[in-house]
XYZ file of C-alpha atoms in Angstrom:
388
model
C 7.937 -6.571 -58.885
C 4.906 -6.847 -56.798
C 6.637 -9.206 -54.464
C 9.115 -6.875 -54.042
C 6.640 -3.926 -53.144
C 4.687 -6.784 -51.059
C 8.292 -7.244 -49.010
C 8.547 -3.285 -48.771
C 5.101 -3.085 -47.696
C 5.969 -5.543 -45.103
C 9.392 -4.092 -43.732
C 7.958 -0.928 -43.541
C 4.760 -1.874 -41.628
C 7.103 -3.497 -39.514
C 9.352 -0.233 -38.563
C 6.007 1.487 -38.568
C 4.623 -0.751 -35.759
C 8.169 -0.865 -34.128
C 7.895 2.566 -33.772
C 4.258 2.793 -31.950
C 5.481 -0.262 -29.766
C 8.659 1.766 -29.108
C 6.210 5.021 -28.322
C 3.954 2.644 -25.959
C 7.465 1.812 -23.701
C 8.184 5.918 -23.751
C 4.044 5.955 -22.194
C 4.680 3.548 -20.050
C 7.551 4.445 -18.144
C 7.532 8.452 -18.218
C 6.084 9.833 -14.869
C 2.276 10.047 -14.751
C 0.707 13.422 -15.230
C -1.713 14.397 -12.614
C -4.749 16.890 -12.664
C -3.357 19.035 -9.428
C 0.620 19.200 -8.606
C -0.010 16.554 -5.934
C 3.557 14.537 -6.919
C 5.396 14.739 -3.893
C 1.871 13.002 -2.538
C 2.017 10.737 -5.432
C 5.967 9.642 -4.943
C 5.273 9.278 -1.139
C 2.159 6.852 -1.292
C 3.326 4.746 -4.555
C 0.421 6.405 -6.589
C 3.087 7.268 -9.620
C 3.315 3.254 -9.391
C 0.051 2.547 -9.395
C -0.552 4.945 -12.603
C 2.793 4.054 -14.684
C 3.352 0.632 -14.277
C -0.179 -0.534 -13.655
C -1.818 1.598 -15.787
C -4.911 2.400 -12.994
C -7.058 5.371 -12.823
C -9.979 3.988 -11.444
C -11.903 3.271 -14.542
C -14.591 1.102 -13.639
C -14.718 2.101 -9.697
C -17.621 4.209 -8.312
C -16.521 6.166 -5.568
C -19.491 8.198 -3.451
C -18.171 11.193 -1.316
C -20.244 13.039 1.435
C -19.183 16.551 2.547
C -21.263 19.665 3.514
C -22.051 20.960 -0.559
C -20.825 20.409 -3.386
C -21.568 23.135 -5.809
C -24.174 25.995 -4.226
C -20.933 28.096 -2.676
C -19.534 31.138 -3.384
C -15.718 30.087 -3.665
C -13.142 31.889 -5.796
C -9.783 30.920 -7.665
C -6.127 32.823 -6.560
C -7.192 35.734 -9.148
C -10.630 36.217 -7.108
C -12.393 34.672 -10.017
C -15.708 32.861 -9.405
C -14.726 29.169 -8.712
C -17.373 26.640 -9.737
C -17.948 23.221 -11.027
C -18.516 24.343 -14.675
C -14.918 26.197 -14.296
C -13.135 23.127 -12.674
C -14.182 21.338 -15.794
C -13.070 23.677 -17.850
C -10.000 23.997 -16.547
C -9.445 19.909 -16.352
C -9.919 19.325 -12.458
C -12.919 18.227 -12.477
C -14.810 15.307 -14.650
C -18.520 16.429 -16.156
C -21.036 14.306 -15.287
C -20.516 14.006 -11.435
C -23.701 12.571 -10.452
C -25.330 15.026 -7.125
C -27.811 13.223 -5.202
C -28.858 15.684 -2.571
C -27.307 19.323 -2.238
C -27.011 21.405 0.674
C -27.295 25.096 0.277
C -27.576 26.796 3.438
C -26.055 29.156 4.743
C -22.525 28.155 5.989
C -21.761 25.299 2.750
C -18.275 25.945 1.756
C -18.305 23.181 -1.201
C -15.937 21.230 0.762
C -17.387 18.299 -1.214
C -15.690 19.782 -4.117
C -12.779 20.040 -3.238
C -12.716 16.678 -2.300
C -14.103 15.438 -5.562
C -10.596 17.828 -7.168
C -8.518 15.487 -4.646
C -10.423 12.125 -5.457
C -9.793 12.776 -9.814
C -6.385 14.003 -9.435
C -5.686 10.463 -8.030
C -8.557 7.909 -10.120
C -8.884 10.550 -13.108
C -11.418 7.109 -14.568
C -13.612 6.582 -11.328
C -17.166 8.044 -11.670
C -18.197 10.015 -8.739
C -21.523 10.765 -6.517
C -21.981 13.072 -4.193
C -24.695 13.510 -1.311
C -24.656 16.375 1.438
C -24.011 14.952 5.312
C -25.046 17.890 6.417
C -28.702 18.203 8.446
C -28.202 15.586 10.975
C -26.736 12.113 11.978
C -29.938 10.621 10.029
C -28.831 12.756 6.858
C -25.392 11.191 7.024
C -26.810 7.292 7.551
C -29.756 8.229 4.672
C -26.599 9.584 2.368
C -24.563 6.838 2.825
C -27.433 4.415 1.818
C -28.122 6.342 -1.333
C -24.747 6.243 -2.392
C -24.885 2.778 -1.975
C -27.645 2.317 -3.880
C -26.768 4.193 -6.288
C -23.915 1.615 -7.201
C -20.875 2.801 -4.790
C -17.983 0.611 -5.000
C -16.009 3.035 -2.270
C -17.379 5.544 0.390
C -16.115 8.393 1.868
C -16.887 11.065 4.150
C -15.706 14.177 6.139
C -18.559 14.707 8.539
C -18.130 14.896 11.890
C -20.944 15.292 14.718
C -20.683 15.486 18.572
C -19.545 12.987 20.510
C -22.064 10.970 22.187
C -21.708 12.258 25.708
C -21.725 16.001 24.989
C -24.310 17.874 26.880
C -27.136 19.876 25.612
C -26.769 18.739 22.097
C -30.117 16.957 20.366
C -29.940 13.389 19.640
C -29.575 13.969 15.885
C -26.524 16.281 16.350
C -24.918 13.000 18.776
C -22.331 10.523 16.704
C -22.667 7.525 18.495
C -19.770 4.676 19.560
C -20.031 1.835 16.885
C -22.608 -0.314 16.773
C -25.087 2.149 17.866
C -26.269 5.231 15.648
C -27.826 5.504 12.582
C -24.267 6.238 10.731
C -22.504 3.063 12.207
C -25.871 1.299 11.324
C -25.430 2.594 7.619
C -21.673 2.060 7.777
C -21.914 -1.723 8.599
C -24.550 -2.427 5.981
C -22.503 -0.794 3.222
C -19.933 -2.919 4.293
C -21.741 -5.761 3.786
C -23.100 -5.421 0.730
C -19.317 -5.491 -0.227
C -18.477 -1.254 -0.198
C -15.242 -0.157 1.270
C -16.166 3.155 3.417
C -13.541 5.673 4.338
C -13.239 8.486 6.566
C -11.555 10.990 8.525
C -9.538 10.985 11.756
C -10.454 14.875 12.557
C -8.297 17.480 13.703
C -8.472 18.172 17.123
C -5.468 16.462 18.606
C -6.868 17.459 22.165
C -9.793 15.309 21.921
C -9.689 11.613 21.020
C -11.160 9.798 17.751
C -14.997 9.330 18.200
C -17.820 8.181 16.915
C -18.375 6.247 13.099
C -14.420 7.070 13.003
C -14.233 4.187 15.398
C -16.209 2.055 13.304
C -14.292 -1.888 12.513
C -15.957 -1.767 9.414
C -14.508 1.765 8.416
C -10.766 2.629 7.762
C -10.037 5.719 9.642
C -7.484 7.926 8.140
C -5.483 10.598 10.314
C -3.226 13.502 8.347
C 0.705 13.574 7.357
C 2.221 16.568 5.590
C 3.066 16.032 1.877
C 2.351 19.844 0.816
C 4.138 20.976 -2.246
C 6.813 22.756 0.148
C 9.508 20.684 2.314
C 8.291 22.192 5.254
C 5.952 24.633 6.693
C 5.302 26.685 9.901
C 1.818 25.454 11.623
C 1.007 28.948 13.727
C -1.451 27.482 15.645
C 0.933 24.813 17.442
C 3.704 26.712 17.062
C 5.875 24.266 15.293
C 7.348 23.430 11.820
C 6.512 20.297 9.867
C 8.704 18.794 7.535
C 6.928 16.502 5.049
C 6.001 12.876 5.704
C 5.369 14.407 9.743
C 2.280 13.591 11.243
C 0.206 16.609 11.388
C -0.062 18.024 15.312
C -3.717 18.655 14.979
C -4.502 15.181 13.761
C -6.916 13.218 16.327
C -5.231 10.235 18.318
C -7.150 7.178 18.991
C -8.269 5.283 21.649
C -6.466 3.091 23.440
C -7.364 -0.720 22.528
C -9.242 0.443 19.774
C -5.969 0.505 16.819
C -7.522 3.858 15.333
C -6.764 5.627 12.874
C -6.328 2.932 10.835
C -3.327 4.594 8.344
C -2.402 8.453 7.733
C -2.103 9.958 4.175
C -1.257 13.280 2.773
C -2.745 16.528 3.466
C -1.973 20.109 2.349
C -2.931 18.807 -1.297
C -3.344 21.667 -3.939
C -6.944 22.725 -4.653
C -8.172 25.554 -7.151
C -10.238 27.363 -5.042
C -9.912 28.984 -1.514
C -12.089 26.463 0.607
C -13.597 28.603 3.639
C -11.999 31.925 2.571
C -8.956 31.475 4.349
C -6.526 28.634 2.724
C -2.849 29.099 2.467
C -2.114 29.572 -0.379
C -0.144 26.709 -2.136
C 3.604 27.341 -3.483
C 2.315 25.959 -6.930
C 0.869 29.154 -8.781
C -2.680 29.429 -9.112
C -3.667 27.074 -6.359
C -4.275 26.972 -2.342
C -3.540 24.200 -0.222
C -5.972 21.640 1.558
C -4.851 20.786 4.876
C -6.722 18.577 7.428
C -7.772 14.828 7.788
C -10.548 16.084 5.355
C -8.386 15.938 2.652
C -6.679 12.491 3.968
C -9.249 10.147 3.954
C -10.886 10.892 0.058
C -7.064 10.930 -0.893
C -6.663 7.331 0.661
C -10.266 6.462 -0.811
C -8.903 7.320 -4.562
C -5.827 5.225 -3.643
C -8.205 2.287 -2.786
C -10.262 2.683 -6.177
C -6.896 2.077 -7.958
C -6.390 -0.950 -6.301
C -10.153 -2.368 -6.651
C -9.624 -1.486 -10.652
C -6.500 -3.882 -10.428
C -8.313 -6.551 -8.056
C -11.934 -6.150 -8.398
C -12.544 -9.302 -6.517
C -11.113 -7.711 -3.462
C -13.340 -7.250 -0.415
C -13.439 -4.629 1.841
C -11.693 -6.665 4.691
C -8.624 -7.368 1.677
C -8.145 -3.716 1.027
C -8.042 -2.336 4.393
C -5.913 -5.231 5.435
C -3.168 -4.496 2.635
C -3.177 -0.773 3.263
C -2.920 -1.391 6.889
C -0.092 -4.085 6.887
C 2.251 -2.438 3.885
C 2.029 0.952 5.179
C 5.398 2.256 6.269
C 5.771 3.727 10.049
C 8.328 5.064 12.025
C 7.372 3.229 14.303
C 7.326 -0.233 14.767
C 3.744 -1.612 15.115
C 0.612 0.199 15.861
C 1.312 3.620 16.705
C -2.246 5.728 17.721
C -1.689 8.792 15.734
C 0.464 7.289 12.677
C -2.210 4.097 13.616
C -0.200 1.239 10.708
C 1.533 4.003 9.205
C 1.453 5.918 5.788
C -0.633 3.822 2.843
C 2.014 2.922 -0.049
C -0.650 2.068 -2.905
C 2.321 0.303 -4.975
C 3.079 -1.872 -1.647
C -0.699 -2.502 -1.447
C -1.389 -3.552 -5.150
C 1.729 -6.198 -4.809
C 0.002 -7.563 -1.377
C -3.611 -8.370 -2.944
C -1.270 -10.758 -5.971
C -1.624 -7.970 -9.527
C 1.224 -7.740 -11.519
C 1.984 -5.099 -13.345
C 1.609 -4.942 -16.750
C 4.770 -5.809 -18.995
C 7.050 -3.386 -20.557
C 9.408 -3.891 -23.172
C 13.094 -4.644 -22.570
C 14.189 -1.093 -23.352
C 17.433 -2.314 -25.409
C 15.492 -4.641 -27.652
C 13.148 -1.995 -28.958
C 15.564 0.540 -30.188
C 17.490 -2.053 -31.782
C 14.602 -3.667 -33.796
C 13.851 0.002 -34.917
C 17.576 0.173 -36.175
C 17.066 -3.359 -37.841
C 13.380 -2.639 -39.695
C 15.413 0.661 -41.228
C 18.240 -0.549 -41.989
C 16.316 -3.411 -44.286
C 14.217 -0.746 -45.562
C 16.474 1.153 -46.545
C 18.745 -1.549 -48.412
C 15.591 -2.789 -50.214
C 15.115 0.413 -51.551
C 18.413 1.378 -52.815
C 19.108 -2.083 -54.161
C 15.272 -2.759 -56.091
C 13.891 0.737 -56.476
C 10.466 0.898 -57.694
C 8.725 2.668 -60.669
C 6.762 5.694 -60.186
C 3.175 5.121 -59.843
């Protein structure tokens, strides 16, 4: 009798674990859940791949952001509640324990850095994040960048711009300089070689050429397509509609000879809080959109912290190379607003060599399940054991 039991013990251990092997294929292949409606994005740039089949969210990966403030705004939700970091965790958007470095509080801070952080954890929900100010200077932005480094950056991203270099009037610490000169391109290039991938944006003024650290080598410079939660939308200020996966008409164009940006993402990303007072709002309920090569480059940084997680030998030089060469364009070759073309994180993450991690053959699972019962069930009805 107790081998019998032992055998029933065993059959039905072995339906039980069928079962949680037949729950981990349902995990693995149902569409990822993100932190802010930003699917259409996600679909667009391979980042449902990336989550699903690789099973990246950044965990491991320190990302460092730089924006004007993070958390000393007054910035409200779409019911003209009081927006703030403690409510973004609350409400799942935002991770606790982002680690601030330097704040910037006067007035004028829209906690743009925020909303970048939102954008950053909807895409690597498992990378920690840091956060200095840029704001104060071109020597604030250089002495940023070097603390994020220190403090153990893996990835780097900003969306600080300063004048260009030849503008008149301005003081020297208001003047972005053309790579190598500057303190920023100075801080750039050593974060770079200390082995730190640094991102940033484009801008969006498409009447005045990339400048500045955006036309650092050592930086991947990221201009703006539309993947808003709508298929289209009217742009007032040019006059024009936009379909998704169209480059946005205010995004900067680069310099010829100089094969910047580097790759365009997605912009008009959902966001909970009204960043500057006067977002659109977005078509998902309770949210407002993020337009802008602000909202690009962190976007494209998140993407790149999923791909370190799945390579982390990978240098800086490797990722931007497979974001540049497996983005998709429509047109062929270097283009200097599209610059390689849109990133496609799953295209990216097959470049650097990962594979992606196994799932079971969907057939065979059911019908071991059906198998484990079935002998269950027959051992009970044919030896059927005493009560306890």
């Amino acid at each position: 009798m107790r081998d019998l039991r032992l055998l029933q013990k065993i059959v039905t251990s072995g339906a039980i674990a069928t079962t949680a092997v037949l729950g981990s294929f349902v995990a693995q292949v149902q569409a990822a859940t993100f932190t802010l409606p930003i699917e259409p994005a996600a679909k667009a740039t391979g980042v449902d791949v990336l989550r699903d089949r690789y099973n990246l969210d950044g965990t491991g990966i320190t990302i460092g952001f730089l924006s004007d403030s993070f958390n000393t705004a007054e910035t409200f939700d779409i019911s003209g509640n009081l927006d703030t970091y403690a409510t973004n965790i609350a409400n799942g958007y935002l991770p606790s324990g982002i680690n601030v470095l330097k704040e910037y509080s006067e007035p004028g801070a829209g906690d743009e850095g925020r909303a970048i952080a939102q954008l950053i954890h909807a895409v690597a929900p498992g990378a920690n994040l840091v956060f200095h100010t840029g704001v104060g200077g071109v020597d604030e932005l250089a002495q940023g960048i070097q603390a994020l480094a220190a403090a153990g950056a893996d990835i780097i991203v900003d969306d600080i711009g300063y004048n260009p270099q030849d503008t008149p009037d301005v003081p020297p610490d208001l003047l972005d300089l053309e790579p190598p000169n500057g303190p920023i391109n100075q801080a750039i290039t050593g974060a770079f070689n200390q082995g730190i991938s640094y991102f940033t944006d484009a801008g969006n003024a498409s009447d005045f050429p990339i400048y500045g650290h955006a036309n650092n080598p050592n930086a991947l410079t990221v201009g703006a397509v539309y993947y808003g939660s709508e298929p289209s939308y009217f742009n007032r200020a040019f006059g024009v509609v936009v379909d998704q996966g169209q480059i946005q008409p205010f995004s900067s164009q680069g310099n010829p000879g100089l094969f910047k940006p580097d790759v365009v993402a997605p912009d008009a990303l959902p966001i909970s809080f009204d960043l500057g007072g006067g977002s659109r709002r977005d078509i998902n309920p309770g949210f407002f959109s993020f337009f802008g090569t602000s909202a690009s480059a962190p976007y494209t940084a998140a993407v790149a912290a999923l791909l370190l997680q799945g390579d982390p030998t990978a240098t800086p030089t490797e990722i931007y190379s497979v974001l540049r060469n497996t983005a998709v364009s429509p047109s062929s070759g270097f283009d200097s607003r599209y610059g390689f073309g849109l990133i496609r994180g799953d295209k990216a993450i097959a470049a650097l060599g990962v594979e992606p991690k196994p799932v079971p053959e969907p057939s065979a699972i059911p019908a071991l399940l059906c198998v484990a019962v079935a002998i269950a069930l027959f051992l009970k009805r044919s030896h059927p054991l005493p009560n306890a």
